[in-house]
mmCIF file of C-alpha atoms in Angstrom:
data_model
loop_
_atom_site.group_PDB
_atom_site.id
_atom_site.type_symbol
_atom_site.label_atom_id
_atom_site.label_comp_id
_atom_site.label_asym_id
_atom_site.label_seq_id
_atom_site.Cartn_x
_atom_site.Cartn_y
_atom_site.Cartn_z
ATOM 1 C CA MET Z 164 44.755 27.030 36.170
ATOM 2 C CA ILE Z 165 45.620 26.456 39.828
ATOM 3 C CA ILE Z 166 44.302 29.177 42.153
ATOM 4 C CA ALA Z 167 45.519 27.816 45.505
ATOM 5 C CA GLU Z 168 47.147 24.701 46.895
ATOM 6 C CA SER Z 169 47.366 22.947 50.223
ATOM 7 C CA GLU Z 170 49.073 19.766 51.327
ATOM 8 C CA ARG Z 171 46.338 17.490 49.946
ATOM 9 C CA LEU Z 172 44.287 19.738 47.675
ATOM 10 C CA LEU Z 173 44.370 21.891 44.566
ATOM 11 C CA ILE Z 174 41.859 24.647 43.989
ATOM 12 C CA GLN Z 175 41.686 25.375 40.297
ATOM 13 C CA THR Z 176 39.465 26.725 37.546
ATOM 14 C CA PHE Z 177 36.709 24.594 36.056
ATOM 15 C CA SER Z 178 36.966 22.774 32.745
ATOM 16 C CA ASP Z 179 34.074 21.294 30.761
ATOM 17 C CA ASP Z 180 35.290 17.734 31.391
ATOM 18 C CA MET Z 181 34.363 18.148 35.080
ATOM 19 C CA ALA Z 182 30.601 18.168 34.340
ATOM 20 C CA GLN Z 183 29.967 14.562 35.381
ATOM 21 C CA ALA Z 184 31.780 14.967 38.707
ATOM 22 C CA VAL Z 185 30.036 18.294 39.401
ATOM 23 C CA HIS Z 186 26.652 16.695 38.692
ATOM 24 C CA GLU Z 187 27.393 13.687 40.941
ATOM 25 C CA LEU Z 188 28.696 15.829 43.799
ATOM 26 C CA SER Z 189 25.743 18.198 43.563
ATOM 27 C CA VAL Z 190 23.029 15.585 44.017
ATOM 28 C CA ASP Z 191 24.240 14.150 47.312
ATOM 29 C CA GLU Z 192 21.926 14.374 50.314
ATOM 30 C CA ASN Z 193 23.824 17.140 52.144
ATOM 31 C CA ASN Z 194 24.028 19.381 49.096
ATOM 32 C CA ARG Z 195 20.298 18.955 48.430
ATOM 33 C CA ARG Z 196 19.578 19.785 52.076
ATOM 34 C CA PHE Z 197 21.892 22.747 52.641
ATOM 35 C CA GLN Z 198 22.598 24.165 49.149
ATOM 36 C CA PRO Z 199 19.503 23.415 47.077
ATOM 37 C CA ASP Z 200 20.355 26.144 44.563
ATOM 38 C CA GLU Z 201 23.569 24.262 43.706
ATOM 39 C CA VAL Z 202 21.952 20.958 42.685
ATOM 40 C CA PHE Z 203 22.384 19.987 39.015
ATOM 41 C CA GLU Z 204 20.000 17.169 38.140
ATOM 42 C CA THR Z 205 21.803 16.251 34.913
ATOM 43 C CA GLU Z 206 25.349 16.321 33.624
ATOM 44 C CA GLN Z 207 24.200 18.846 30.994
ATOM 45 C CA ASP Z 208 22.894 21.157 33.752
ATOM 46 C CA ALA Z 209 26.288 20.888 35.452
ATOM 47 C CA LEU Z 210 28.058 21.721 32.177
ATOM 48 C CA TYR Z 211 25.941 24.857 31.716
ATOM 49 C CA ALA Z 212 26.788 25.915 35.285
ATOM 50 C CA ILE Z 213 30.518 25.288 34.719
ATOM 51 C CA GLN Z 214 30.463 27.369 31.537
ATOM 52 C CA TYR Z 215 28.618 30.214 33.267
ATOM 53 C CA LEU Z 216 30.944 30.177 36.274
ATOM 54 C CA SER Z 217 34.093 29.958 34.139
ATOM 55 C CA ALA Z 218 32.987 32.940 32.048
ATOM 56 C CA ASN Z 219 32.651 35.016 35.211
ATOM 57 C CA TYR Z 220 36.069 34.424 36.785
ATOM 58 C CA GLY Z 221 37.339 37.784 38.016
ATOM 59 C CA ASN Z 222 33.946 39.519 37.628
ATOM 60 C CA PRO Z 223 33.405 41.484 40.865
ATOM 61 C CA GLU Z 224 29.630 41.082 40.565
ATOM 62 C CA ALA Z 225 29.487 37.313 40.020
ATOM 63 C CA PRO Z 226 30.101 34.191 42.110
ATOM 64 C CA GLN Z 227 33.666 32.912 42.040
ATOM 65 C CA VAL Z 228 33.399 29.106 42.232
ATOM 66 C CA TYR Z 229 36.348 26.720 41.972
ATOM 67 C CA PRO Z 230 36.565 22.931 42.121
ATOM 68 C CA VAL Z 231 38.530 21.293 44.918
ATOM 69 C CA ILE Z 232 40.783 18.534 43.582
ATOM 70 C CA LEU Z 233 42.171 15.772 45.791
ATOM 71 C CA LYS Z 234 45.808 15.481 44.678
ATOM 72 C CA GLU Z 235 46.172 11.841 45.736
ATOM 73 C CA LYS Z 236 43.351 10.655 43.440
ATOM 74 C CA ASP Z 237 43.320 13.537 40.940
ATOM 75 C CA CYS Z 238 39.555 13.860 41.351
ATOM 76 C CA ASN Z 239 37.070 16.628 42.029
ATOM 77 C CA ILE Z 240 35.749 16.249 45.588
ATOM 78 C CA GLY Z 241 33.752 19.470 45.857
ATOM 79 C CA HIS Z 242 34.058 23.218 45.485
ATOM 80 C CA VAL Z 243 34.839 26.426 47.320
ATOM 81 C CA GLU Z 244 33.303 29.767 46.410
ATOM 82 C CA LEU Z 245 33.108 33.478 47.054
ATOM 83 C CA VAL Z 246 29.619 34.850 46.417
ATOM 84 C CA PRO Z 247 28.531 38.506 46.398
ATOM 85 C CA LEU Z 248 25.767 39.422 48.832
ATOM 86 C CA GLU Z 249 23.151 42.092 48.160
ATOM 87 C CA ASN Z 250 24.695 44.486 50.691
ATOM 88 C CA GLY Z 251 28.092 44.649 48.964
ATOM 89 C CA GLU Z 252 29.701 42.058 51.206
ATOM 90 C CA TRP Z 253 30.959 38.637 50.134
ATOM 91 C CA GLU Z 254 30.149 35.188 51.490
ATOM 92 C CA ILE Z 255 32.325 32.072 51.543
ATOM 93 C CA GLY Z 256 30.730 28.826 50.454
ATOM 94 C CA TYR Z 257 31.956 25.254 50.153
ATOM 95 C CA HIS Z 258 30.782 21.721 49.624
ATOM 96 C CA ILE Z 259 32.723 18.482 49.870
ATOM 97 C CA GLY Z 260 30.968 15.365 48.565
ATOM 98 C CA MET Z 261 29.703 12.930 51.187
ATOM 99 C CA THR Z 262 32.237 10.266 50.130
ATOM 100 C CA PHE Z 263 35.045 12.630 51.156
ATOM 101 C CA ALA Z 264 33.380 14.295 54.165
ATOM 102 C CA ARG Z 265 34.744 14.268 57.725
ATOM 103 C CA LYS Z 266 38.382 14.240 56.652
ATOM 104 C CA GLY Z 267 39.127 17.965 57.085
ATOM 105 C CA PHE Z 268 39.033 18.736 53.353
ATOM 106 C CA ALA Z 269 36.527 21.621 53.638
ATOM 107 C CA SER Z 270 38.601 23.411 56.286
ATOM 108 C CA GLU Z 271 41.782 22.809 54.313
ATOM 109 C CA ALA Z 272 40.208 24.153 51.124
ATOM 110 C CA VAL Z 273 38.774 27.250 52.818
ATOM 111 C CA LYS Z 274 42.098 28.034 54.533
ATOM 112 C CA ALA Z 275 43.968 27.770 51.219
ATOM 113 C CA PHE Z 276 41.362 29.719 49.241
ATOM 114 C CA MET Z 277 40.638 32.684 51.525
ATOM 115 C CA PRO Z 278 43.981 34.532 51.398
ATOM 116 C CA VAL Z 279 44.138 34.237 47.608
ATOM 117 C CA ILE Z 280 40.569 35.329 46.886
ATOM 118 C CA MET Z 281 40.597 38.077 49.517
ATOM 119 C CA LYS Z 282 43.725 39.567 47.961
ATOM 120 C CA GLN Z 283 42.297 39.244 44.444
ATOM 121 C CA PHE Z 284 39.119 41.120 45.405
ATOM 122 C CA GLY Z 285 40.712 43.492 47.946
ATOM 123 C CA LEU Z 286 38.597 42.221 50.851
ATOM 124 C CA ASP Z 287 39.351 42.720 54.533
ATOM 125 C CA HIS Z 288 36.559 40.376 55.654
ATOM 126 C CA ILE Z 289 34.304 37.587 54.395
ATOM 127 C CA MET Z 290 30.952 36.474 55.744
ATOM 128 C CA GLY Z 291 29.913 32.870 56.315
ATOM 129 C CA ILE Z 292 26.224 31.962 56.501
ATOM 130 C CA CYS Z 293 24.764 28.531 57.181
ATOM 131 C CA ALA Z 294 21.674 26.774 58.469
ATOM 132 C CA ALA Z 295 21.945 26.567 62.255
ATOM 133 C CA GLU Z 296 21.500 22.786 62.036
ATOM 134 C CA ASN Z 297 24.493 22.412 59.708
ATOM 135 C CA CYS Z 298 26.998 21.445 62.406
ATOM 136 C CA ALA Z 299 29.698 20.490 59.899
ATOM 137 C CA SER Z 300 29.627 23.895 58.224
ATOM 138 C CA ARG Z 301 29.682 25.668 61.568
ATOM 139 C CA ARG Z 302 32.729 23.608 62.574
ATOM 140 C CA VAL Z 303 34.542 24.484 59.333
ATOM 141 C CA MET Z 304 34.021 28.194 59.882
ATOM 142 C CA GLU Z 305 35.183 28.015 63.487
ATOM 143 C CA LYS Z 306 38.315 26.050 62.481
ATOM 144 C CA CYS Z 307 39.060 28.670 59.822
ATOM 145 C CA GLY Z 308 38.905 31.619 62.212
ATOM 146 C CA PHE Z 309 35.381 32.882 61.553
ATOM 147 C CA VAL Z 310 33.565 34.430 64.520
ATOM 148 C CA MET Z 311 29.809 34.026 64.955
ATOM 149 C CA GLU Z 312 27.961 37.349 64.846
ATOM 150 C CA PHE Z 313 24.357 36.152 64.745
ATOM 151 C CA GLU Z 314 22.291 33.065 65.457
ATOM 152 C CA GLY Z 315 18.539 33.210 64.967
ATOM 153 C CA ASN Z 316 15.802 33.225 62.364
ATOM 154 C CA ALA Z 317 16.747 34.826 59.063
ATOM 155 C CA MET Z 318 16.194 34.398 55.341
ATOM 156 C CA TYR Z 319 18.140 31.387 54.063
ATOM 157 C CA HIS Z 320 17.625 29.980 50.551
ATOM 158 C CA GLY Z 321 14.282 31.695 50.168
ATOM 159 C CA GLU Z 322 12.716 30.928 53.541
ATOM 160 C CA ILE Z 323 12.951 32.091 57.133
ATOM 161 C CA ARG Z 324 14.790 29.495 59.189
ATOM 162 C CA PRO Z 325 17.341 29.173 62.016
ATOM 163 C CA THR Z 326 20.589 30.559 60.623
ATOM 164 C CA CYS Z 327 24.105 31.393 61.768
ATOM 165 C CA ARG Z 328 26.132 34.291 60.404
ATOM 166 C CA PHE Z 329 29.905 34.361 60.820
ATOM 167 C CA ARG Z 330 32.619 36.875 59.905
ATOM 168 C CA PHE Z 331 36.276 36.329 59.083
ATOM 169 C CA THR Z 332 38.445 39.427 59.334
ATOM 170 C CA ALA Z 333 41.914 39.397 57.831
ATOM 171 C CA LYS Z 334 44.727 40.234 60.187
ATOM 172 C CA THR Z 335 46.384 43.480 59.233
ATOM 173 C CA GLU Z 336 50.140 43.757 59.357
ATOM 174 C CA GLU Z 337 51.358 46.374 61.756
#
């Protein structure tokens, strides 16, 4: 099922036949470096993750993760996600495989995804958190209208390290 669409991309629900692509995208250098909890060492590990994530679509206490499909090639190039934080807020996440990086796909996917997922979950804002050294992720958030609220040492993937925290606030109609 298609969740959102942009000029070049579809954001849709997972299917089991995406396991190989999810595995391959997850083991690239950038994903290992910046999202180590989203690395699937085998295709079977990726399939288990897909099945877990698919079973939780719409669950307000579980991550909402969707593959990003490049229309032109009909292939999975990454994912975009909304993840609950411990304090009741939600965080945006995204990864585009290195083969497809630096072409604006992450920004395009986030811009298409945010209005849909924010409406679905009744959110007026979304957080964005990244390693301070992750210049590409910082650029995506800035392009998508996120505003930096914090830069400094904080817990990130289980360790204290330089981190940036951004916030996107939906414009309210007057």
